[in-house]
Amino acid sequence: MLLDQPRQPLREASVPDPEPGAGQVLLRVAACGVCRTDLHVADGELSEPKLPLVLGHEIVGRVVASGPGAARFRAGDRVGVPWLGWTCGTCGYCRSGRENLCERARFTGYQLDGGYAELAVADQRFCFATPQGYDDAEAAPLLCAGLIGYRALVAAGDAERLGIYGFGAAAHIIAQVARHQGRRVFAFTRPGDGAAQRFALELGAEWAGPSDQPPPEPLDAALLFAPVGALVPAALRAVVKGGVVVCAGIHMSEIPAFSYDLLWGERTVRSVANLTRKDGEEFLRLAPAVPVRTAVEPLPLSAANQALERLRRGQLRGAAVLVP
Ligand SMILES: [Zn+2]
Ligand SMILES: [Zn+2]
């Protein structure tokens, strides 16, 4: 499925098979998760895509062939391909363990063709071995929703009372990890979204309610997965002194002006950008130990446009996964 231009539906197309270059593997895509970032690319809110583009950065595939010098995986191995597709390895960020901020980073399904396809190529250094105990579709959301969510959770420090705003793919995974770590989870959804609130309670949240209401008690930290700027002052209002508000999305609507009182008391607002390979390795070890169960809705590749539209409308439980 190809994105020719932002704000146009994806188009089903036959293209030449990609060939693995030096250090790359060629994968037969078994499943590719649909992430909110794909919507931001398709809608033109992320403005630098390669065009035409194959979206998708939660790829689970099996190695078909390896390019020159690519010996890490063997034919038939199942691997996962995340959003971080390439980094320079030499800039200050790369050399200080912050490759997620690399000045020249290239991202899967954005500057590199992704997984809404039957075949994909990927730099072997940025692929992960996928954990046992998950079928292909179940493993896909671990690769972005899971590991970006995990990076956001780490950024919240040792907060015990954790607010999660936006109960979609990332939240449903991270709520399980947070409970496993002994934290208390408070879930905020779109007002009126009783289904998402029930889903949050099933996954161990002790309270679930609309994001326009305060939680029943103050929070120690809040994770924002919904791309809604107005939630930043709302979350600041909900956290205690010293609390942190972590914005986990790559794009957010404008944050309304707010009184300094909300930030006072050493509250922090921060973002989480992309992932490092270390995040991925840590999270993919942790997920089966929890064990995280992913709720997925497998859909045929040709249904990519419908999957994006349902994500936009908040009509998915967990994550949509395209299965070629
Ligand atoms: Zn770099
Ligand atoms: Zn993503």
Tab-separated table of C-alpha atoms and ligand atoms in Angstrom:
chain	number	residue	atom	x	y	z
A	1	MET	CA	0.000	0.000	0.000
A	2	LEU	CA	1.522	3.285	-1.096
A	3	LEU	CA	1.164	6.825	0.213
A	4	ASP	CA	1.588	9.033	-2.886
A	5	GLN	CA	0.805	12.306	-1.150
A	6	PRO	CA	-0.269	13.241	2.380
A	7	ARG	CA	-4.016	13.573	2.923
A	8	GLN	CA	-4.749	11.044	0.174
A	9	PRO	CA	-5.869	7.462	0.797
A	10	LEU	CA	-3.195	4.803	0.454
A	11	ARG	CA	-3.171	3.100	-2.919
A	12	GLU	CA	-2.808	-0.613	-3.554
A	13	ALA	CA	0.116	-1.025	-5.936
A	14	SER	CA	2.502	-3.602	-7.350
A	15	VAL	CA	6.099	-2.465	-7.084
A	16	PRO	CA	9.400	-4.238	-7.834
A	17	ASP	CA	10.643	-6.446	-4.988
A	18	PRO	CA	13.079	-4.521	-2.766
A	19	GLU	CA	16.639	-5.843	-2.739
A	20	PRO	CA	18.701	-6.019	0.429
A	21	GLY	CA	21.684	-3.681	0.294
A	22	ALA	CA	24.883	-3.993	2.309
A	23	GLY	CA	24.056	-4.830	5.915
A	24	GLN	CA	20.350	-5.240	5.177
A	25	VAL	CA	17.952	-8.135	5.392
A	26	LEU	CA	15.022	-8.806	3.097
A	27	LEU	CA	11.926	-9.819	5.049
A	28	ARG	CA	8.641	-11.398	4.103
A	29	VAL	CA	6.233	-9.347	6.200
A	30	ALA	CA	4.111	-11.535	8.461
A	31	ALA	CA	2.351	-8.684	10.270
A	32	CYS	CA	2.641	-4.913	10.601
A	33	GLY	CA	0.997	-2.906	13.345
A	34	VAL	CA	-0.864	0.325	12.659
A	35	CYS	CA	0.481	3.153	14.823
A	36	ARG	CA	-0.814	6.652	15.445
A	37	THR	CA	2.406	7.978	13.926
A	38	ASP	CA	1.292	6.445	10.604
A	39	LEU	CA	-1.774	8.678	10.822
A	40	HIS	CA	0.390	11.738	11.472
A	41	VAL	CA	2.458	10.899	8.370
A	42	ALA	CA	-0.599	10.177	6.217
A	43	ASP	CA	-2.244	13.409	7.387
A	44	GLY	CA	0.835	15.528	6.630
A	45	GLU	CA	1.455	16.455	10.274
A	46	LEU	CA	4.961	15.001	9.948
A	47	SER	CA	6.235	16.910	7.009
A	48	GLU	CA	9.332	15.136	5.669
A	49	PRO	CA	8.211	11.746	4.347
A	50	LYS	CA	9.851	9.965	1.460
A	51	LEU	CA	7.240	9.833	-1.309
A	52	PRO	CA	5.803	7.590	-2.496
A	53	LEU	CA	6.058	5.793	0.800
A	54	VAL	CA	5.218	2.444	2.355
A	55	LEU	CA	3.997	3.228	5.884
A	56	GLY	CA	4.431	0.935	8.862
A	57	HIS	CA	7.053	0.568	11.570
A	58	GLU	CA	5.851	-2.335	13.696
A	59	ILE	CA	7.026	-5.042	11.310
A	60	VAL	CA	7.238	-8.713	12.149
A	61	GLY	CA	8.787	-10.633	9.284
A	62	ARG	CA	10.865	-13.626	8.363
A	63	VAL	CA	14.256	-13.305	6.778
A	64	VAL	CA	14.224	-14.281	3.107
A	65	ALA	CA	17.697	-13.107	2.116
A	66	SER	CA	20.605	-11.077	3.462
A	67	GLY	CA	22.597	-8.414	1.638
A	68	PRO	CA	26.397	-8.224	1.511
A	69	GLY	CA	27.926	-8.338	4.987
A	70	ALA	CA	24.625	-9.084	6.739
A	71	ALA	CA	25.272	-12.236	8.754
A	72	ARG	CA	23.343	-11.531	11.966
A	73	PHE	CA	20.209	-13.469	10.982
A	74	ARG	CA	19.581	-16.607	8.974
A	75	ALA	CA	16.876	-17.333	6.423
A	76	GLY	CA	13.636	-18.099	8.238
A	77	ASP	CA	14.478	-16.176	11.436
A	78	ARG	CA	11.606	-14.073	12.762
A	79	VAL	CA	12.669	-10.474	13.358
A	80	GLY	CA	11.000	-7.224	14.348
A	81	VAL	CA	11.646	-3.880	12.702
A	82	PRO	CA	10.939	-0.722	14.722
A	83	TRP	CA	10.603	2.995	13.960
A	84	LEU	CA	14.332	3.711	14.378
A	85	GLY	CA	15.707	2.469	11.060
A	86	TRP	CA	19.176	3.971	10.839
A	87	THR	CA	21.459	6.295	12.794
A	88	CYS	CA	24.791	7.873	11.910
A	89	GLY	CA	26.729	6.414	14.839
A	90	THR	CA	29.051	9.420	14.956
A	91	CYS	CA	27.113	12.489	16.132
A	92	GLY	CA	27.179	13.604	19.764
A	93	TYR	CA	23.824	11.995	20.484
A	94	CYS	CA	24.830	8.659	18.985
A	95	ARG	CA	28.101	8.665	20.931
A	96	SER	CA	26.356	9.401	24.250
A	97	GLY	CA	23.744	6.614	24.266
A	98	ARG	CA	21.033	8.854	22.830
A	99	GLU	CA	20.752	7.535	19.300
A	100	ASN	CA	17.013	8.257	19.503
A	101	LEU	CA	17.992	11.923	19.045
A	102	CYS	CA	20.526	11.341	16.213
A	103	GLU	CA	20.752	14.366	13.939
A	104	ARG	CA	20.668	12.178	10.846
A	105	ALA	CA	18.374	9.377	12.034
A	106	ARG	CA	16.127	7.767	9.466
A	107	PHE	CA	12.828	6.231	10.416
A	108	THR	CA	10.970	3.182	9.144
A	109	GLY	CA	7.719	3.950	7.369
A	110	TYR	CA	8.687	7.624	7.105
A	111	GLN	CA	12.069	8.161	5.423
A	112	LEU	CA	12.478	4.431	4.734
A	113	ASP	CA	9.825	2.168	3.265
A	114	GLY	CA	7.996	0.252	5.970
A	115	GLY	CA	5.806	-2.771	6.456
A	116	TYR	CA	2.415	-2.118	4.828
A	117	ALA	CA	3.707	-4.497	2.148
A	118	GLU	CA	4.491	-8.119	1.429
A	119	LEU	CA	8.264	-7.566	1.489
A	120	ALA	CA	10.487	-5.085	3.300
A	121	VAL	CA	14.191	-4.442	3.738
A	122	ALA	CA	15.789	-3.314	6.987
A	123	ASP	CA	19.248	-2.595	8.379
A	124	GLN	CA	20.050	-5.725	10.388
A	125	ARG	CA	21.617	-3.670	13.205
A	126	PHE	CA	18.246	-2.067	14.006
A	127	CYS	CA	16.175	-5.275	13.924
A	128	PHE	CA	15.183	-7.156	17.049
A	129	ALA	CA	14.705	-10.821	17.751
A	130	THR	CA	11.012	-11.106	18.650
A	131	PRO	CA	10.044	-12.804	21.927
A	132	GLN	CA	8.562	-16.311	22.062
A	133	GLY	CA	4.964	-16.738	23.112
A	134	TYR	CA	3.482	-14.195	20.725
A	135	ASP	CA	2.113	-15.006	17.301
A	136	ASP	CA	3.107	-12.660	14.481
A	137	ALA	CA	0.168	-10.276	14.876
A	138	GLU	CA	0.438	-10.240	18.676
A	139	ALA	CA	4.138	-9.377	18.511
A	140	ALA	CA	3.714	-6.421	16.142
A	141	PRO	CA	2.408	-3.796	18.627
A	142	LEU	CA	5.307	-4.521	20.972
A	143	LEU	CA	7.613	-2.890	18.427
A	144	CYS	CA	6.375	0.683	18.774
A	145	ALA	CA	3.389	0.948	21.106
A	146	GLY	CA	5.289	-1.293	23.497
A	147	LEU	CA	8.757	0.071	23.358
A	148	ILE	CA	7.984	3.775	23.029
A	149	GLY	CA	5.462	3.266	25.810
A	150	TYR	CA	8.200	1.616	27.843
A	151	ARG	CA	10.553	4.542	27.269
A	152	ALA	CA	7.778	6.857	28.497
A	153	LEU	CA	7.232	4.701	31.573
A	154	VAL	CA	10.947	4.797	32.395
A	155	ALA	CA	10.816	8.592	32.043
A	156	ALA	CA	8.138	8.644	34.756
A	157	GLY	CA	10.726	7.395	37.258
A	158	ASP	CA	9.469	5.412	40.227
A	159	ALA	CA	6.058	7.113	40.323
A	160	GLU	CA	3.590	4.893	42.149
A	161	ARG	CA	0.294	6.518	41.127
A	162	LEU	CA	0.468	6.670	37.350
A	163	GLY	CA	-2.047	8.483	35.154
A	164	ILE	CA	-2.350	7.280	31.547
A	165	TYR	CA	-4.109	9.622	29.128
A	166	GLY	CA	-5.408	7.966	25.950
A	167	PHE	CA	-6.075	4.265	26.321
A	168	GLY	CA	-5.003	2.865	22.947
A	169	ALA	CA	-2.268	0.518	21.800
A	170	ALA	CA	0.602	1.899	23.896
A	171	ALA	CA	-1.487	2.353	27.043
A	172	HIS	CA	-2.942	-1.147	26.999
A	173	ILE	CA	0.599	-2.590	26.982
A	174	ILE	CA	2.167	-0.188	29.448
A	175	ALA	CA	-0.676	-0.520	31.961
A	176	GLN	CA	0.237	-4.218	32.256
A	177	VAL	CA	3.923	-3.418	32.758
A	178	ALA	CA	3.080	-0.753	35.343
A	179	ARG	CA	0.869	-3.154	37.319
A	180	HIS	CA	3.615	-5.791	37.155
A	181	GLN	CA	5.957	-3.236	38.706
A	182	GLY	CA	3.503	-2.654	41.538
A	183	ARG	CA	2.316	0.772	40.385
A	184	ARG	CA	-1.279	1.988	40.605
A	185	VAL	CA	-2.824	2.927	37.266
A	186	PHE	CA	-5.437	5.626	36.607
A	187	ALA	CA	-6.738	5.687	33.013
A	188	PHE	CA	-8.175	8.690	31.218
A	189	THR	CA	-10.136	8.294	27.977
A	190	ARG	CA	-12.140	10.478	25.649
A	191	PRO	CA	-15.270	11.614	27.536
A	192	GLY	CA	-18.052	9.112	26.921
A	193	ASP	CA	-15.760	6.269	25.820
A	194	GLY	CA	-17.118	3.654	28.205
A	195	ALA	CA	-15.622	0.805	26.170
A	196	ALA	CA	-12.064	2.145	26.573
A	197	GLN	CA	-12.702	2.717	30.289
A	198	ARG	CA	-13.859	-0.874	30.766
A	199	PHE	CA	-10.843	-2.100	28.774
A	200	ALA	CA	-8.524	-0.141	31.087
A	201	LEU	CA	-10.168	-1.633	34.185
A	202	GLU	CA	-9.806	-5.146	32.750
A	203	LEU	CA	-6.085	-4.504	32.310
A	204	GLY	CA	-5.613	-3.564	35.935
A	205	ALA	CA	-6.338	0.153	36.139
A	206	GLU	CA	-7.945	0.857	39.506
A	207	TRP	CA	-9.853	3.845	38.143
A	208	ALA	CA	-10.903	4.870	34.641
A	209	GLY	CA	-12.698	8.045	33.694
A	210	PRO	CA	-12.976	10.881	31.217
A	211	SER	CA	-9.957	13.106	30.623
A	212	ASP	CA	-11.980	16.234	31.454
A	213	GLN	CA	-12.352	15.062	35.067
A	214	PRO	CA	-9.733	14.994	37.816
A	215	PRO	CA	-8.562	11.611	39.140
A	216	PRO	CA	-9.918	10.463	42.516
A	217	GLU	CA	-6.550	11.216	44.128
A	218	PRO	CA	-3.388	13.074	43.093
A	219	LEU	CA	-0.968	11.341	40.707
A	220	ASP	CA	2.804	11.004	40.940
A	221	ALA	CA	3.259	11.030	37.156
A	222	ALA	CA	1.227	11.086	33.975
A	223	LEU	CA	1.887	9.569	30.553
A	224	LEU	CA	0.178	11.275	27.610
A	225	PHE	CA	-0.442	8.986	24.647
A	226	ALA	CA	-3.314	11.016	23.203
A	227	PRO	CA	-2.148	13.742	20.753
A	228	VAL	CA	-4.172	16.436	22.496
A	229	GLY	CA	-2.278	19.491	23.769
A	230	ALA	CA	-5.031	20.463	26.209
A	231	LEU	CA	-4.164	17.355	28.210
A	232	VAL	CA	-0.810	18.861	29.241
A	233	PRO	CA	-2.260	21.455	31.636
A	234	ALA	CA	-4.932	18.920	32.680
A	235	ALA	CA	-2.235	16.403	33.614
A	236	LEU	CA	-0.145	19.043	35.392
A	237	ARG	CA	-3.205	19.849	37.466
A	238	ALA	CA	-3.474	16.153	38.392
A	239	VAL	CA	0.128	15.535	39.511
A	240	VAL	CA	1.676	16.263	42.906
A	241	LYS	CA	4.647	18.566	43.495
A	242	GLY	CA	7.721	17.050	41.877
A	243	GLY	CA	5.503	15.070	39.483
A	244	VAL	CA	6.358	14.546	35.845
A	245	VAL	CA	4.118	14.728	32.775
A	246	VAL	CA	5.552	12.681	29.903
A	247	CYS	CA	4.332	13.439	26.375
A	248	ALA	CA	4.896	10.237	24.417
A	249	GLY	CA	3.483	11.101	20.999
A	250	ILE	CA	5.453	12.436	18.042
A	251	HIS	CA	2.855	15.098	17.305
A	252	MET	CA	0.389	16.959	19.473
A	253	SER	CA	-2.163	19.695	18.908
A	254	GLU	CA	-1.190	23.079	20.325
A	255	ILE	CA	-0.795	23.245	24.087
A	256	PRO	CA	-3.025	25.985	25.499
A	257	ALA	CA	-1.419	28.681	27.651
A	258	PHE	CA	-1.524	27.867	31.345
A	259	SER	CA	-0.699	29.543	34.623
A	260	TYR	CA	2.809	29.063	36.002
A	261	ASP	CA	1.134	27.788	39.182
A	262	LEU	CA	0.574	24.480	37.399
A	263	LEU	CA	4.292	24.009	36.747
A	264	TRP	CA	5.464	25.445	40.060
A	265	GLY	CA	6.442	22.955	42.746
A	266	GLU	CA	9.116	21.367	40.579
A	267	ARG	CA	6.655	19.703	38.278
A	268	THR	CA	8.197	18.685	34.947
A	269	VAL	CA	6.811	18.430	31.429
A	270	ARG	CA	8.928	16.407	29.042
A	271	SER	CA	8.648	14.529	25.785
A	272	VAL	CA	9.893	11.128	24.738
A	273	ALA	CA	11.312	10.934	21.233
A	274	ASN	CA	11.786	7.740	19.245
A	275	LEU	CA	13.680	4.825	20.810
A	276	THR	CA	17.135	3.461	21.289
A	277	ARG	CA	18.070	-0.126	20.555
A	278	LYS	CA	18.705	-0.513	24.277
A	279	ASP	CA	15.056	0.419	25.000
A	280	GLY	CA	13.976	-2.261	22.567
A	281	GLU	CA	16.189	-4.956	24.003
A	282	GLU	CA	15.091	-4.175	27.577
A	283	PHE	CA	11.414	-4.054	26.743
A	284	LEU	CA	11.360	-7.168	24.568
A	285	ARG	CA	12.991	-9.060	27.458
A	286	LEU	CA	10.505	-7.653	29.953
A	287	ALA	CA	7.296	-8.179	27.926
A	288	PRO	CA	7.204	-11.997	28.090
A	289	ALA	CA	8.223	-11.918	31.775
A	290	VAL	CA	5.197	-9.754	32.778
A	291	PRO	CA	3.703	-11.367	30.651
A	292	VAL	CA	2.235	-8.598	28.483
A	293	ARG	CA	-0.758	-9.771	26.449
A	294	THR	CA	-1.525	-7.662	23.404
A	295	ALA	CA	-5.066	-7.132	22.140
A	296	VAL	CA	-4.900	-7.054	18.359
A	297	GLU	CA	-7.348	-6.903	15.508
A	298	PRO	CA	-5.780	-8.554	12.444
A	299	LEU	CA	-6.899	-7.041	9.146
A	300	PRO	CA	-5.871	-7.753	5.560
A	301	LEU	CA	-3.237	-5.460	4.081
A	302	SER	CA	-5.808	-4.078	1.648
A	303	ALA	CA	-7.791	-2.739	4.642
A	304	ALA	CA	-5.006	-0.302	5.622
A	305	ASN	CA	-7.132	2.771	4.916
A	306	GLN	CA	-10.001	1.460	7.046
A	307	ALA	CA	-7.580	0.620	9.851
A	308	LEU	CA	-6.190	4.175	9.821
A	309	GLU	CA	-9.680	5.655	9.805
A	310	ARG	CA	-10.793	3.544	12.765
A	311	LEU	CA	-7.662	4.542	14.679
A	312	ARG	CA	-8.470	8.192	13.965
A	313	ARG	CA	-11.987	7.702	15.344
A	314	GLY	CA	-10.825	5.803	18.428
A	315	GLN	CA	-12.720	2.674	17.357
A	316	LEU	CA	-10.012	0.095	18.044
A	317	ARG	CA	-9.576	-2.043	21.122
A	318	GLY	CA	-5.813	-2.399	21.474
A	319	ALA	CA	-4.090	-2.309	18.077
A	320	ALA	CA	-4.942	-2.970	14.447
A	321	VAL	CA	-2.405	-5.204	12.712
A	322	LEU	CA	-2.175	-5.658	8.956
A	323	VAL	CA	-1.520	-9.200	7.812
A	324	PRO	CA	-0.468	-9.524	4.160
B	1	ZN	ZN	23.884	10.213	15.053
B	2	ZN	ZN	4.731	4.035	16.206
